[in-house]
PDB file of C-alpha atoms and ligand atoms in Angstrom:
ATOM      1  CA  UNK A 176      10.807  -6.254 -16.104  1.00  0.00           C
ATOM      2  CA  UNK A 177      11.989  -2.645 -16.698  1.00  0.00           C
ATOM      3  CA  UNK A 178      14.963  -1.500 -14.652  1.00  0.00           C
ATOM      4  CA  UNK A 179      14.482   1.471 -12.379  1.00  0.00           C
ATOM      5  CA  UNK A 180      16.836   3.924 -10.643  1.00  0.00           C
ATOM      6  CA  UNK A 181      15.268   4.310  -7.200  1.00  0.00           C
ATOM      7  CA  UNK A 182      13.353   1.055  -6.792  1.00  0.00           C
ATOM      8  CA  UNK A 183      13.736  -2.637  -7.593  1.00  0.00           C
ATOM      9  CA  UNK A 184      10.784  -4.519  -9.042  1.00  0.00           C
ATOM     10  CA  UNK A 185      10.701  -8.325  -9.082  1.00  0.00           C
ATOM     11  CA  UNK A 186       8.179 -11.154  -9.306  1.00  0.00           C
ATOM     12  CA  UNK A 187       8.319 -14.420  -7.365  1.00  0.00           C
ATOM     13  CA  UNK A 188       5.607 -16.947  -6.503  1.00  0.00           C
ATOM     14  CA  UNK A 189       2.889 -14.639  -7.836  1.00  0.00           C
ATOM     15  CA  UNK A 190       4.019 -11.798  -5.566  1.00  0.00           C
ATOM     16  CA  UNK A 191       5.108  -8.627  -7.341  1.00  0.00           C
ATOM     17  CA  UNK A 192       7.609  -6.895  -5.117  1.00  0.00           C
ATOM     18  CA  UNK A 193       8.636  -3.251  -5.161  1.00  0.00           C
ATOM     19  CA  UNK A 194      11.625  -2.384  -3.007  1.00  0.00           C
ATOM     20  CA  UNK A 195      12.357   1.284  -2.342  1.00  0.00           C
ATOM     21  CA  UNK A 196      16.049   1.555  -3.084  1.00  0.00           C
ATOM     22  CA  UNK A 197      17.404   4.938  -2.071  1.00  0.00           C
ATOM     23  CA  UNK A 198      18.719   3.948   1.339  1.00  0.00           C
ATOM     24  CA  UNK A 199      21.371   6.690   1.684  1.00  0.00           C
ATOM     25  CA  UNK A 200      18.564   9.289   1.682  1.00  0.00           C
ATOM     26  CA  UNK A 201      16.361   7.030   3.856  1.00  0.00           C
ATOM     27  CA  UNK A 202      14.201   6.315   0.802  1.00  0.00           C
ATOM     28  CA  UNK A 203      13.084   9.953   0.610  1.00  0.00           C
ATOM     29  CA  UNK A 204      10.565  10.083  -2.215  1.00  0.00           C
ATOM     30  CA  UNK A 205      11.532  12.302  -5.139  1.00  0.00           C
ATOM     31  CA  UNK A 206       9.291  12.760  -8.152  1.00  0.00           C
ATOM     32  CA  UNK A 207      11.094  10.189 -10.288  1.00  0.00           C
ATOM     33  CA  UNK A 208      10.909   7.632  -7.483  1.00  0.00           C
ATOM     34  CA  UNK A 209       7.161   8.129  -7.103  1.00  0.00           C
ATOM     35  CA  UNK A 210       6.758   7.732 -10.857  1.00  0.00           C
ATOM     36  CA  UNK A 211       8.802   4.519 -10.718  1.00  0.00           C
ATOM     37  CA  UNK A 212       6.732   3.137  -7.811  1.00  0.00           C
ATOM     38  CA  UNK A 213       3.490   3.836  -9.652  1.00  0.00           C
ATOM     39  CA  UNK A 214       4.816   2.426 -12.936  1.00  0.00           C
ATOM     40  CA  UNK A 215       5.889  -0.782 -11.167  1.00  0.00           C
ATOM     41  CA  UNK A 216       2.543  -0.995  -9.361  1.00  0.00           C
ATOM     42  CA  UNK A 217       0.762  -0.747 -12.708  1.00  0.00           C
ATOM     43  CA  UNK A 218       3.089  -3.342 -14.282  1.00  0.00           C
ATOM     44  CA  UNK A 219       2.372  -5.758 -11.428  1.00  0.00           C
ATOM     45  CA  UNK A 220      -1.333  -4.967 -11.636  1.00  0.00           C
ATOM     46  CA  UNK A 221      -1.476  -5.818 -15.347  1.00  0.00           C
ATOM     47  CA  UNK A 222       0.489  -9.052 -15.466  1.00  0.00           C
ATOM     48  CA  UNK A 223      -1.225 -12.358 -14.777  1.00  0.00           C
ATOM     49  CA  UNK A 224       2.016 -13.537 -13.139  1.00  0.00           C
ATOM     50  CA  UNK A 225       1.175 -11.442 -10.057  1.00  0.00           C
ATOM     51  CA  UNK A 226      -1.769 -11.812  -7.657  1.00  0.00           C
ATOM     52  CA  UNK A 227      -0.535  -9.662  -4.778  1.00  0.00           C
ATOM     53  CA  UNK A 228       1.870  -6.714  -4.543  1.00  0.00           C
ATOM     54  CA  UNK A 229       4.383  -6.203  -1.735  1.00  0.00           C
ATOM     55  CA  UNK A 230       6.192  -2.908  -1.054  1.00  0.00           C
ATOM     56  CA  UNK A 231       9.330  -2.969   1.100  1.00  0.00           C
ATOM     57  CA  UNK A 232      12.139  -0.505   1.793  1.00  0.00           C
ATOM     58  CA  UNK A 233      15.888  -1.095   1.653  1.00  0.00           C
ATOM     59  CA  UNK A 234      18.065   0.151   4.518  1.00  0.00           C
ATOM     60  CA  UNK A 235      17.320   1.436   7.981  1.00  0.00           C
ATOM     61  CA  UNK A 236      14.133   3.376   7.108  1.00  0.00           C
ATOM     62  CA  UNK A 237      11.063   2.485   5.069  1.00  0.00           C
ATOM     63  CA  UNK A 238      10.854   6.125   3.949  1.00  0.00           C
ATOM     64  CA  UNK A 239      11.615   9.506   5.555  1.00  0.00           C
ATOM     65  CA  UNK A 240       8.984  11.203   3.402  1.00  0.00           C
ATOM     66  CA  UNK A 241       8.958  13.438   0.368  1.00  0.00           C
ATOM     67  CA  UNK A 242      12.361  14.671  -0.807  1.00  0.00           C
ATOM     68  CA  UNK A 243      12.724  17.994   1.009  1.00  0.00           C
ATOM     69  CA  UNK A 244      15.677  19.112  -1.156  1.00  0.00           C
ATOM     70  CA  UNK A 245      13.574  18.744  -4.286  1.00  0.00           C
ATOM     71  CA  UNK A 246      10.588  20.577  -2.772  1.00  0.00           C
ATOM     72  CA  UNK A 247      12.015  23.399  -0.729  1.00  0.00           C
ATOM     73  CA  UNK A 248      12.310  26.093  -3.450  1.00  0.00           C
ATOM     74  CA  UNK A 249       9.091  25.339  -5.310  1.00  0.00           C
ATOM     75  CA  UNK A 250       6.319  27.918  -5.680  1.00  0.00           C
ATOM     76  CA  UNK A 251       2.578  27.141  -5.798  1.00  0.00           C
ATOM     77  CA  UNK A 252       2.738  27.838  -9.544  1.00  0.00           C
ATOM     78  CA  UNK A 253       5.543  25.264  -9.939  1.00  0.00           C
ATOM     79  CA  UNK A 254       3.433  22.729  -8.045  1.00  0.00           C
ATOM     80  CA  UNK A 255       0.425  23.472 -10.249  1.00  0.00           C
ATOM     81  CA  UNK A 256       2.432  23.030 -13.476  1.00  0.00           C
ATOM     82  CA  UNK A 257       4.193  19.932 -12.139  1.00  0.00           C
ATOM     83  CA  UNK A 258       0.783  18.506 -11.306  1.00  0.00           C
ATOM     84  CA  UNK A 259       2.662  17.183  -8.287  1.00  0.00           C
ATOM     85  CA  UNK A 260       0.200  14.490  -7.291  1.00  0.00           C
ATOM     86  CA  UNK A 261      -0.848  13.168 -10.712  1.00  0.00           C
ATOM     87  CA  UNK A 262       1.345  10.052 -10.417  1.00  0.00           C
ATOM     88  CA  UNK A 263       0.422   9.574  -6.782  1.00  0.00           C
ATOM     89  CA  UNK A 264      -3.302   9.529  -7.606  1.00  0.00           C
ATOM     90  CA  UNK A 265      -2.794   6.613 -10.018  1.00  0.00           C
ATOM     91  CA  UNK A 266      -1.985   4.436  -7.004  1.00  0.00           C
ATOM     92  CA  UNK A 267      -5.656   4.452  -6.000  1.00  0.00           C
ATOM     93  CA  UNK A 268      -6.516   2.660  -9.269  1.00  0.00           C
ATOM     94  CA  UNK A 269      -4.515  -0.487  -8.481  1.00  0.00           C
ATOM     95  CA  UNK A 270      -6.862  -3.468  -8.339  1.00  0.00           C
ATOM     96  CA  UNK A 271      -4.695  -6.098  -6.672  1.00  0.00           C
ATOM     97  CA  UNK A 272      -4.121  -6.085  -2.903  1.00  0.00           C
ATOM     98  CA  UNK A 273      -1.006  -4.151  -1.872  1.00  0.00           C
ATOM     99  CA  UNK A 274       0.877  -5.208   1.253  1.00  0.00           C
ATOM    100  CA  UNK A 275       3.720  -3.252   2.734  1.00  0.00           C
ATOM    101  CA  UNK A 276       6.410  -4.152   5.242  1.00  0.00           C
ATOM    102  CA  UNK A 277       7.657  -1.173   7.222  1.00  0.00           C
ATOM    103  CA  UNK A 278      11.000  -1.032   9.014  1.00  0.00           C
ATOM    104  CA  UNK A 279      12.532   1.957  10.823  1.00  0.00           C
ATOM    105  CA  UNK A 280      10.516   5.081  10.174  1.00  0.00           C
ATOM    106  CA  UNK A 281       7.672   5.901   7.794  1.00  0.00           C
ATOM    107  CA  UNK A 282       7.358   9.690   7.860  1.00  0.00           C
ATOM    108  CA  UNK A 283       5.319  12.234   5.921  1.00  0.00           C
ATOM    109  CA  UNK A 284       4.951  11.017   2.330  1.00  0.00           C
ATOM    110  CA  UNK A 285       6.411   7.674   3.470  1.00  0.00           C
ATOM    111  CA  UNK A 286       3.548   7.308   5.935  1.00  0.00           C
ATOM    112  CA  UNK A 287       1.132   8.358   3.179  1.00  0.00           C
ATOM    113  CA  UNK A 288       2.541   5.572   1.021  1.00  0.00           C
ATOM    114  CA  UNK A 289       1.859   3.137   3.875  1.00  0.00           C
ATOM    115  CA  UNK A 290      -1.692   4.463   4.219  1.00  0.00           C
ATOM    116  CA  UNK A 291      -2.199   3.920   0.478  1.00  0.00           C
ATOM    117  CA  UNK A 292      -1.474   0.210   0.922  1.00  0.00           C
ATOM    118  CA  UNK A 293      -4.120  -2.330   1.916  1.00  0.00           C
ATOM    119  CA  UNK A 294      -2.309  -4.388   4.547  1.00  0.00           C
ATOM    120  CA  UNK A 295       0.670  -3.351   6.661  1.00  0.00           C
ATOM    121  CA  UNK A 296       3.270  -5.280   8.635  1.00  0.00           C
ATOM    122  CA  UNK A 297       5.726  -3.452  10.879  1.00  0.00           C
ATOM    123  CA  UNK A 298       8.343  -4.279  13.495  1.00  0.00           C
ATOM    124  CA  UNK A 299       8.392  -3.570  17.219  1.00  0.00           C
ATOM    125  CA  UNK A 300      10.792  -0.689  16.420  1.00  0.00           C
ATOM    126  CA  UNK A 301       8.854   0.888  13.553  1.00  0.00           C
ATOM    127  CA  UNK A 302       7.671   4.473  14.036  1.00  0.00           C
ATOM    128  CA  UNK A 303       5.156   6.412  11.954  1.00  0.00           C
ATOM    129  CA  UNK A 304       4.651  10.187  11.942  1.00  0.00           C
ATOM    130  CA  UNK A 305       3.516  13.219  10.022  1.00  0.00           C
ATOM    131  CA  UNK A 306       6.330  15.671  10.889  1.00  0.00           C
ATOM    132  CA  UNK A 307       5.351  18.150   8.134  1.00  0.00           C
ATOM    133  CA  UNK A 308       4.063  20.604  10.749  1.00  0.00           C
ATOM    134  CA  UNK A 309       7.659  20.918  12.029  1.00  0.00           C
ATOM    135  CA  UNK A 310       8.854  22.209   8.636  1.00  0.00           C
ATOM    136  CA  UNK A 311       6.018  24.627   7.995  1.00  0.00           C
ATOM    137  CA  UNK A 312       3.791  22.490   5.804  1.00  0.00           C
ATOM    138  CA  UNK A 313       1.251  19.699   6.142  1.00  0.00           C
ATOM    139  CA  UNK A 314       0.553  16.340   4.495  1.00  0.00           C
ATOM    140  CA  UNK A 315      -0.438  16.669   0.847  1.00  0.00           C
ATOM    141  CA  UNK A 316      -0.848  13.115  -0.436  1.00  0.00           C
ATOM    142  CA  UNK A 317      -3.890  12.050   1.559  1.00  0.00           C
ATOM    143  CA  UNK A 318      -2.447  11.927   5.088  1.00  0.00           C
ATOM    144  CA  UNK A 319      -5.052  14.125   6.760  1.00  0.00           C
ATOM    145  CA  UNK A 320      -7.878  12.217   5.084  1.00  0.00           C
ATOM    146  CA  UNK A 321      -6.709   8.625   5.336  1.00  0.00           C
ATOM    147  CA  UNK A 322      -5.422   8.876   8.908  1.00  0.00           C
ATOM    148  CA  UNK A 323      -8.647  10.553  10.062  1.00  0.00           C
ATOM    149  CA  UNK A 324     -10.792   7.878   8.387  1.00  0.00           C
ATOM    150  CA  UNK A 325      -8.783   5.196  10.151  1.00  0.00           C
ATOM    151  CA  UNK A 326      -8.429   6.579  13.660  1.00  0.00           C
ATOM    152  CA  UNK A 327     -11.037   9.352  13.962  1.00  0.00           C
ATOM    153  CA  UNK A 328     -10.646  13.119  14.306  1.00  0.00           C
ATOM    154  CA  UNK A 329      -9.322  13.325  17.868  1.00  0.00           C
ATOM    155  CA  UNK A 330      -6.242  11.149  17.573  1.00  0.00           C
ATOM    156  CA  UNK A 331      -5.563  12.189  13.960  1.00  0.00           C
ATOM    157  CA  UNK A 332      -5.471  15.869  14.919  1.00  0.00           C
ATOM    158  CA  UNK A 333      -3.183  15.149  17.881  1.00  0.00           C
ATOM    159  CA  UNK A 334      -0.680  13.344  15.667  1.00  0.00           C
ATOM    160  CA  UNK A 335      -0.953  15.817  12.766  1.00  0.00           C
ATOM    161  CA  UNK A 336      -0.667  18.965  14.904  1.00  0.00           C
ATOM    162  CA  UNK A 337       2.229  17.737  17.050  1.00  0.00           C
ATOM    163  CA  UNK A 338       4.127  15.620  14.488  1.00  0.00           C
ATOM    164  CA  UNK A 339       4.589  13.104  17.323  1.00  0.00           C
ATOM    165  CA  UNK A 340       5.676   9.619  16.456  1.00  0.00           C
ATOM    166  CA  UNK A 341       3.272   6.695  16.571  1.00  0.00           C
ATOM    167  CA  UNK A 342       4.764   3.451  17.838  1.00  0.00           C
ATOM    168  CA  UNK A 343       3.988   0.144  16.137  1.00  0.00           C
ATOM    169  CA  UNK A 344       1.986  -0.897  19.217  1.00  0.00           C
ATOM    170  CA  UNK A 345      -0.194   2.225  18.999  1.00  0.00           C
ATOM    171  CA  UNK A 346      -0.511   1.835  15.231  1.00  0.00           C
ATOM    172  CA  UNK A 347      -1.755  -1.713  15.761  1.00  0.00           C
ATOM    173  CA  UNK A 348      -4.148  -0.594  18.490  1.00  0.00           C
ATOM    174  CA  UNK A 349      -5.648   2.078  16.209  1.00  0.00           C
ATOM    175  CA  UNK A 350      -6.007  -0.229  13.192  1.00  0.00           C
ATOM    176  CA  UNK A 351      -3.344   1.560  11.124  1.00  0.00           C
ATOM    177  CA  UNK A 352      -1.374  -1.658  10.695  1.00  0.00           C
ATOM    178  CA  UNK A 353      -2.203  -5.373  10.691  1.00  0.00           C
ATOM    179  CA  UNK A 354       0.678  -7.022  12.501  1.00  0.00           C
ATOM    180  CA  UNK A 355       3.842  -6.326  14.493  1.00  0.00           C
ATOM    181  CA  UNK A 356       6.775  -8.721  14.149  1.00  0.00           C
ATOM    182  CA  UNK A 357      10.371  -8.872  15.336  1.00  0.00           C
ATOM    183  CA  UNK A 358      12.674  -6.814  13.095  1.00  0.00           C
ATOM    184  CA  UNK A 359      14.682  -9.816  11.899  1.00  0.00           C
ATOM    185  CA  UNK A 360      11.470 -11.619  10.845  1.00  0.00           C
ATOM    186  CA  UNK A 361       9.839  -8.754   8.929  1.00  0.00           C
ATOM    187  CA  UNK A 362      10.901  -9.774   5.435  1.00  0.00           C
ATOM    188  CA  UNK A 363      10.132 -13.458   5.950  1.00  0.00           C
ATOM    189  CA  UNK A 364       6.718 -12.751   7.503  1.00  0.00           C
ATOM    190  CA  UNK A 365       5.782 -10.226   4.816  1.00  0.00           C
ATOM    191  CA  UNK A 366       6.722 -12.563   1.970  1.00  0.00           C
ATOM    192  CA  UNK A 367       4.933 -15.463   3.721  1.00  0.00           C
ATOM    193  CA  UNK A 368       1.785 -13.375   4.168  1.00  0.00           C
ATOM    194  CA  UNK A 369       1.895 -12.122   0.568  1.00  0.00           C
ATOM    195  CA  UNK A 370       2.453 -15.638  -0.815  1.00  0.00           C
ATOM    196  CA  UNK A 371      -0.412 -16.994   1.266  1.00  0.00           C
ATOM    197  CA  UNK A 372      -2.775 -14.375  -0.216  1.00  0.00           C
ATOM    198  CA  UNK A 373      -1.335 -14.926  -3.689  1.00  0.00           C
ATOM    199  CA  UNK A 374      -2.619 -18.522  -3.587  1.00  0.00           C
ATOM    200  CA  UNK A 375      -6.212 -17.347  -3.129  1.00  0.00           C
ATOM    201  CA  UNK A 376      -8.428 -17.010  -6.225  1.00  0.00           C
ATOM    202  CA  UNK A 377      -7.192 -13.820  -7.870  1.00  0.00           C
ATOM    203  CA  UNK A 378     -10.579 -12.498  -8.955  1.00  0.00           C
ATOM    204  CA  UNK A 379     -11.971 -12.834  -5.441  1.00  0.00           C
ATOM    205  CA  UNK A 380      -9.003 -10.851  -4.108  1.00  0.00           C
ATOM    206  CA  UNK A 381      -9.503  -7.924  -6.449  1.00  0.00           C
ATOM    207  CA  UNK A 382     -13.292  -7.802  -6.169  1.00  0.00           C
ATOM    208  CA  UNK A 383     -13.140  -7.969  -2.365  1.00  0.00           C
ATOM    209  CA  UNK A 384     -10.630  -5.086  -2.395  1.00  0.00           C
ATOM    210  CA  UNK A 385     -12.914  -3.166  -4.748  1.00  0.00           C
ATOM    211  CA  UNK A 386     -15.942  -3.615  -2.472  1.00  0.00           C
ATOM    212  CA  UNK A 387     -14.004  -2.600   0.652  1.00  0.00           C
ATOM    213  CA  UNK A 388     -12.688   0.499  -1.121  1.00  0.00           C
ATOM    214  CA  UNK A 389     -16.240   1.524  -1.971  1.00  0.00           C
ATOM    215  CA  UNK A 390     -17.104   1.162   1.732  1.00  0.00           C
ATOM    216  CA  UNK A 391     -14.645   4.008   2.477  1.00  0.00           C
ATOM    217  CA  UNK A 392     -16.859   6.604   0.829  1.00  0.00           C
ATOM    218  CA  UNK A 393     -20.268   5.140  -0.079  1.00  0.00           C
ATOM    219  CA  UNK A 394     -23.400   4.634   1.997  1.00  0.00           C
ATOM    220  CA  UNK A 395     -23.998   1.082   3.236  1.00  0.00           C
ATOM    221  CA  UNK A 396     -26.826   0.810   0.675  1.00  0.00           C
ATOM    222  CA  UNK A 397     -24.662   1.895  -2.283  1.00  0.00           C
ATOM    223  CA  UNK A 398     -21.762  -0.215  -1.054  1.00  0.00           C
ATOM    224  CA  UNK A 399     -24.003  -3.270  -0.887  1.00  0.00           C
ATOM    225  CA  UNK A 400     -25.111  -2.764  -4.492  1.00  0.00           C
ATOM    226  CA  UNK A 401     -21.445  -2.835  -5.514  1.00  0.00           C
ATOM    227  CA  UNK A 402     -20.787  -5.848  -3.297  1.00  0.00           C
ATOM    228  CA  UNK A 403     -23.675  -7.729  -4.912  1.00  0.00           C
ATOM    229  CA  UNK A 404     -22.479  -6.984  -8.461  1.00  0.00           C
ATOM    230  CA  UNK A 405     -19.016  -8.251  -7.548  1.00  0.00           C
ATOM    231  CA  UNK A 406     -20.526 -11.340  -5.915  1.00  0.00           C
ATOM    232  CA  UNK A 407     -22.567 -12.123  -9.054  1.00  0.00           C
ATOM    233  CA  UNK A 408     -19.562 -11.481 -11.280  1.00  0.00           C
ATOM    234  CA  UNK A 409     -17.553 -14.161  -9.493  1.00  0.00           C
ATOM    235  CA  UNK A 410     -20.129 -16.731 -10.601  1.00  0.00           C
ATOM    236  CA  UNK A 411     -18.845 -16.178 -14.146  1.00  0.00           C
ATOM    237  CA  UNK A 412     -15.391 -17.381 -13.081  1.00  0.00           C
ATOM    238  CA  UNK A 413     -13.666 -20.731 -13.400  1.00  0.00           C
ATOM    239  CA  UNK A 414     -12.422 -20.349  -9.820  1.00  0.00           C
ATOM    240  CA  UNK A 415     -15.950 -20.141  -8.373  1.00  0.00           C
ATOM    241  CA  UNK A 416     -16.944 -23.399 -10.103  1.00  0.00           C
ATOM    242  CA  UNK A 417     -13.649 -25.025  -9.122  1.00  0.00           C
ATOM    243  CA  UNK A 418     -13.755 -23.770  -5.509  1.00  0.00           C
ATOM    244  CA  UNK A 419     -17.297 -25.001  -4.909  1.00  0.00           C
ATOM    245  CA  UNK A 420     -16.798 -28.304  -6.756  1.00  0.00           C
ATOM    246  CA  UNK A 421     -13.621 -28.955  -4.796  1.00  0.00           C
ATOM    247  CA  UNK A 422     -15.524 -28.303  -1.567  1.00  0.00           C
ATOM    248  CA  UNK A 423     -18.270 -30.773  -2.521  1.00  0.00           C
ATOM    249  CA  UNK A 424     -15.726 -33.358  -3.696  1.00  0.00           C
ATOM    250  CA  UNK A 425     -13.644 -32.847  -0.519  1.00  0.00           C
ATOM    251  CA  UNK A 426     -10.415 -32.046  -2.386  1.00  0.00           C
ATOM    252  CA  UNK A 427      -8.089 -29.044  -2.669  1.00  0.00           C
ATOM    253  CA  UNK A 428      -9.134 -26.524  -5.344  1.00  0.00           C
ATOM    254  CA  UNK A 429      -6.862 -25.682  -8.286  1.00  0.00           C
ATOM    255  CA  UNK A 430      -7.352 -21.999  -8.966  1.00  0.00           C
ATOM    256  CA  UNK A 431      -6.482 -20.430 -12.316  1.00  0.00           C
ATOM    257  CA  UNK A 432      -7.206 -16.767 -11.657  1.00  0.00           C
ATOM    258  CA  UNK A 433      -9.976 -16.590 -14.228  1.00  0.00           C
TER     259      UNK A 433
HETATM  260  N1  CO8 B 286      14.167  14.495   2.100  1.00  0.00           N
HETATM  261  C1  CO8 B 286      15.424  14.538   1.608  1.00  0.00           C
HETATM  262  N2  CO8 B 286      16.478  13.955   2.215  1.00  0.00           N
HETATM  263  C2  CO8 B 286      16.244  13.311   3.369  1.00  0.00           C
HETATM  264  C3  CO8 B 286      14.959  13.221   3.940  1.00  0.00           C
HETATM  265  C4  CO8 B 286      13.876  13.838   3.246  1.00  0.00           C
HETATM  266  N3  CO8 B 286      12.598  13.763   3.672  1.00  0.00           N
HETATM  267  N4  CO8 B 286      15.055  12.519   5.101  1.00  0.00           N
HETATM  268  C5  CO8 B 286      16.349  12.170   5.234  1.00  0.00           C
HETATM  269  N5  CO8 B 286      17.079  12.648   4.192  1.00  0.00           N
HETATM  270  C6  CO8 B 286      18.524  12.481   3.956  1.00  0.00           C
HETATM  271  C7  CO8 B 286      19.325  13.405   4.863  1.00  0.00           C
HETATM  272  O1  CO8 B 286      19.400  14.699   4.312  1.00  0.00           O
HETATM  273  C8  CO8 B 286      20.643  12.690   4.887  1.00  0.00           C
HETATM  274  O2  CO8 B 286      21.344  12.939   3.694  1.00  0.00           O
HETATM  275  P1  CO8 B 286      22.923  13.341   3.723  1.00  0.00           P
HETATM  276  O3  CO8 B 286      23.570  12.112   4.293  1.00  0.00           O
HETATM  277  O4  CO8 B 286      23.235  13.595   2.301  1.00  0.00           O
HETATM  278  O5  CO8 B 286      23.023  14.515   4.638  1.00  0.00           O
HETATM  279  C9  CO8 B 286      20.253  11.223   4.854  1.00  0.00           C
HETATM  280  O6  CO8 B 286      18.942  11.185   4.332  1.00  0.00           O
HETATM  281  C10 CO8 B 286      20.250  10.580   6.226  1.00  0.00           C
HETATM  282  O7  CO8 B 286      19.404  11.368   7.060  1.00  0.00           O
HETATM  283  P2  CO8 B 286      19.850  11.899   8.491  1.00  0.00           P
HETATM  284  O8  CO8 B 286      21.345  12.137   8.532  1.00  0.00           O
HETATM  285  O9  CO8 B 286      18.968  13.037   8.849  1.00  0.00           O
HETATM  286  O10 CO8 B 286      19.545  10.604   9.373  1.00  0.00           O
HETATM  287  P3  CO8 B 286      19.173  10.550  10.926  1.00  0.00           P
HETATM  288  O11 CO8 B 286      19.142   9.098  11.276  1.00  0.00           O
HETATM  289  O12 CO8 B 286      20.035  11.464  11.710  1.00  0.00           O
HETATM  290  O13 CO8 B 286      17.668  11.155  11.008  1.00  0.00           O
HETATM  291  C11 CO8 B 286      15.363  11.343  10.354  1.00  0.00           C
HETATM  292  C12 CO8 B 286      16.610  10.440  10.432  1.00  0.00           C
HETATM  293  C13 CO8 B 286      14.862  11.671  11.747  1.00  0.00           C
HETATM  294  C14 CO8 B 286      14.304  10.559   9.593  1.00  0.00           C
HETATM  295  C15 CO8 B 286      15.678  12.672   9.624  1.00  0.00           C
HETATM  296  O14 CO8 B 286      16.368  12.343   8.408  1.00  0.00           O
HETATM  297  C16 CO8 B 286      14.505  13.497   9.272  1.00  0.00           C
HETATM  298  O15 CO8 B 286      13.931  14.144  10.131  1.00  0.00           O
HETATM  299  N6  CO8 B 286      14.089  13.509   7.965  1.00  0.00           N
HETATM  300  C17 CO8 B 286      13.022  14.345   7.479  1.00  0.00           C
HETATM  301  C18 CO8 B 286      11.663  13.803   7.912  1.00  0.00           C
HETATM  302  C19 CO8 B 286      10.538  14.699   7.414  1.00  0.00           C
HETATM  303  O16 CO8 B 286      10.403  15.845   7.776  1.00  0.00           O
HETATM  304  N7  CO8 B 286       9.706  14.118   6.516  1.00  0.00           N
HETATM  305  C20 CO8 B 286       8.589  14.815   5.947  1.00  0.00           C
HETATM  306  C21 CO8 B 286       8.964  15.398   4.637  1.00  0.00           C
HETATM  307  S1  CO8 B 286       7.720  16.443   3.951  1.00  0.00           S
HETATM  308  C22 CO8 B 286       6.625  15.346   3.290  1.00  0.00           C
HETATM  309  O17 CO8 B 286       6.779  14.144   3.305  1.00  0.00           O
HETATM  310  C23 CO8 B 286       5.433  15.983   2.632  1.00  0.00           C
HETATM  311  C24 CO8 B 286       4.556  14.975   1.968  1.00  0.00           C
HETATM  312  C25 CO8 B 286       3.684  15.626   0.924  1.00  0.00           C
HETATM  313  C26 CO8 B 286       3.357  14.726  -0.255  1.00  0.00           C
HETATM  314  C27 CO8 B 286       4.278  13.581  -0.485  1.00  0.00           C
HETATM  315  C28 CO8 B 286       4.222  12.953  -1.826  1.00  0.00           C
HETATM  316  C29 CO8 B 286       5.294  11.890  -1.923  1.00  0.00           C
END
C-alpha cells in the first residue's frame, strides 16, 4: 500500500480503511489530503482484498471542513484553473460500499465527506454542521444537494442558512446517519459493522449500491430497469450458485466474490 502524508490506508479482514490523519488541524481537508483520500478509495475499490471501505478520523474531530488557510486568498479564476472539485467528483465512482465512523465534529467539507459515504456511524457527542454561511461562503462539494435529498427542503434550508449544529440524535431521526453509539465503542462498532458486510457476496454489495445510487436521480421505471439488469447479472456469478445451493443443502455458503 502507498504511504500518504495526511491519511493512513490499511486493509484487514477485507475492510479497506482510510483514516484521516491531520489531527492537529482537526482533519481540515486540504487539496493534497482530498487527493490522497480519493486515491486510497480507488486503490481499495480496485483490489480484490477489499469488499467494504471504512473512513475514520484520528483525533478529537472527524473533520472541521475544507482547509480555510489554503482557500482564503483564492480567486474564482484560481478555482477554475485548479479544477477544485475534480478529485472530489471521483468519489462518486467508487463501487464498493463506503462506511464512515464520525467522532467529534463533521463540518463543512467534512460533513460533505460524510454525505458522500453510504453508511454512517456516529457517537452520542458527534455534531454535524454546514458553518460556511458564517464565513461568507456556502457548501461547494454537494452539501446543498445531498442534505436536501436526504432531509427535504425545509430542514436543509434551516441548517444551511443558520449553520446550526445537528446533533447525532437529530441526524439519526432525519436519516442522515445509520446508528449512534457510545464514543468509546465507535471504532469497535464501525469495524464490526464493516467486517460483517465484508463477508457478504461482494458482487451483490456493489450491484445493490449501484441500484440504490440510480434511485437518487432516476424515475422508478428507469431505476427498475437498472435493478433488473443487476439482478440478472448476479446469475452469472459463482456466489449466486453457491448461495442458493447452500440454502437448499442447509449449509453455510462459501463466497468467493466472483
Ligand atoms: N481549516 C483550517 N484549519 C482549521 C480548520 C479549517 N476548516 N478548522 C480547524 N482548524 C485548525 C485551527 O486553525 C487550529 O490550528 P492552530 O492550532 O494552528 O491554530 C486547529 O485546527 C484547532 O482548531 P481550534 O483551535 O479552532 O479548535 P477548537 O476546538 O477551539 O474549535 C472548531 C473547533 C469549532 C471546529 C473550529 O476549529 C472551527 O470553527 N473550525 C472551522 C469550521 C468551519 O468553518 N468549517 C467550514 C470550512 S469551509 C468548507 O468546508 C467549505 C467546503 C467546500 C468544499 C469542500 C471540499 C473539501
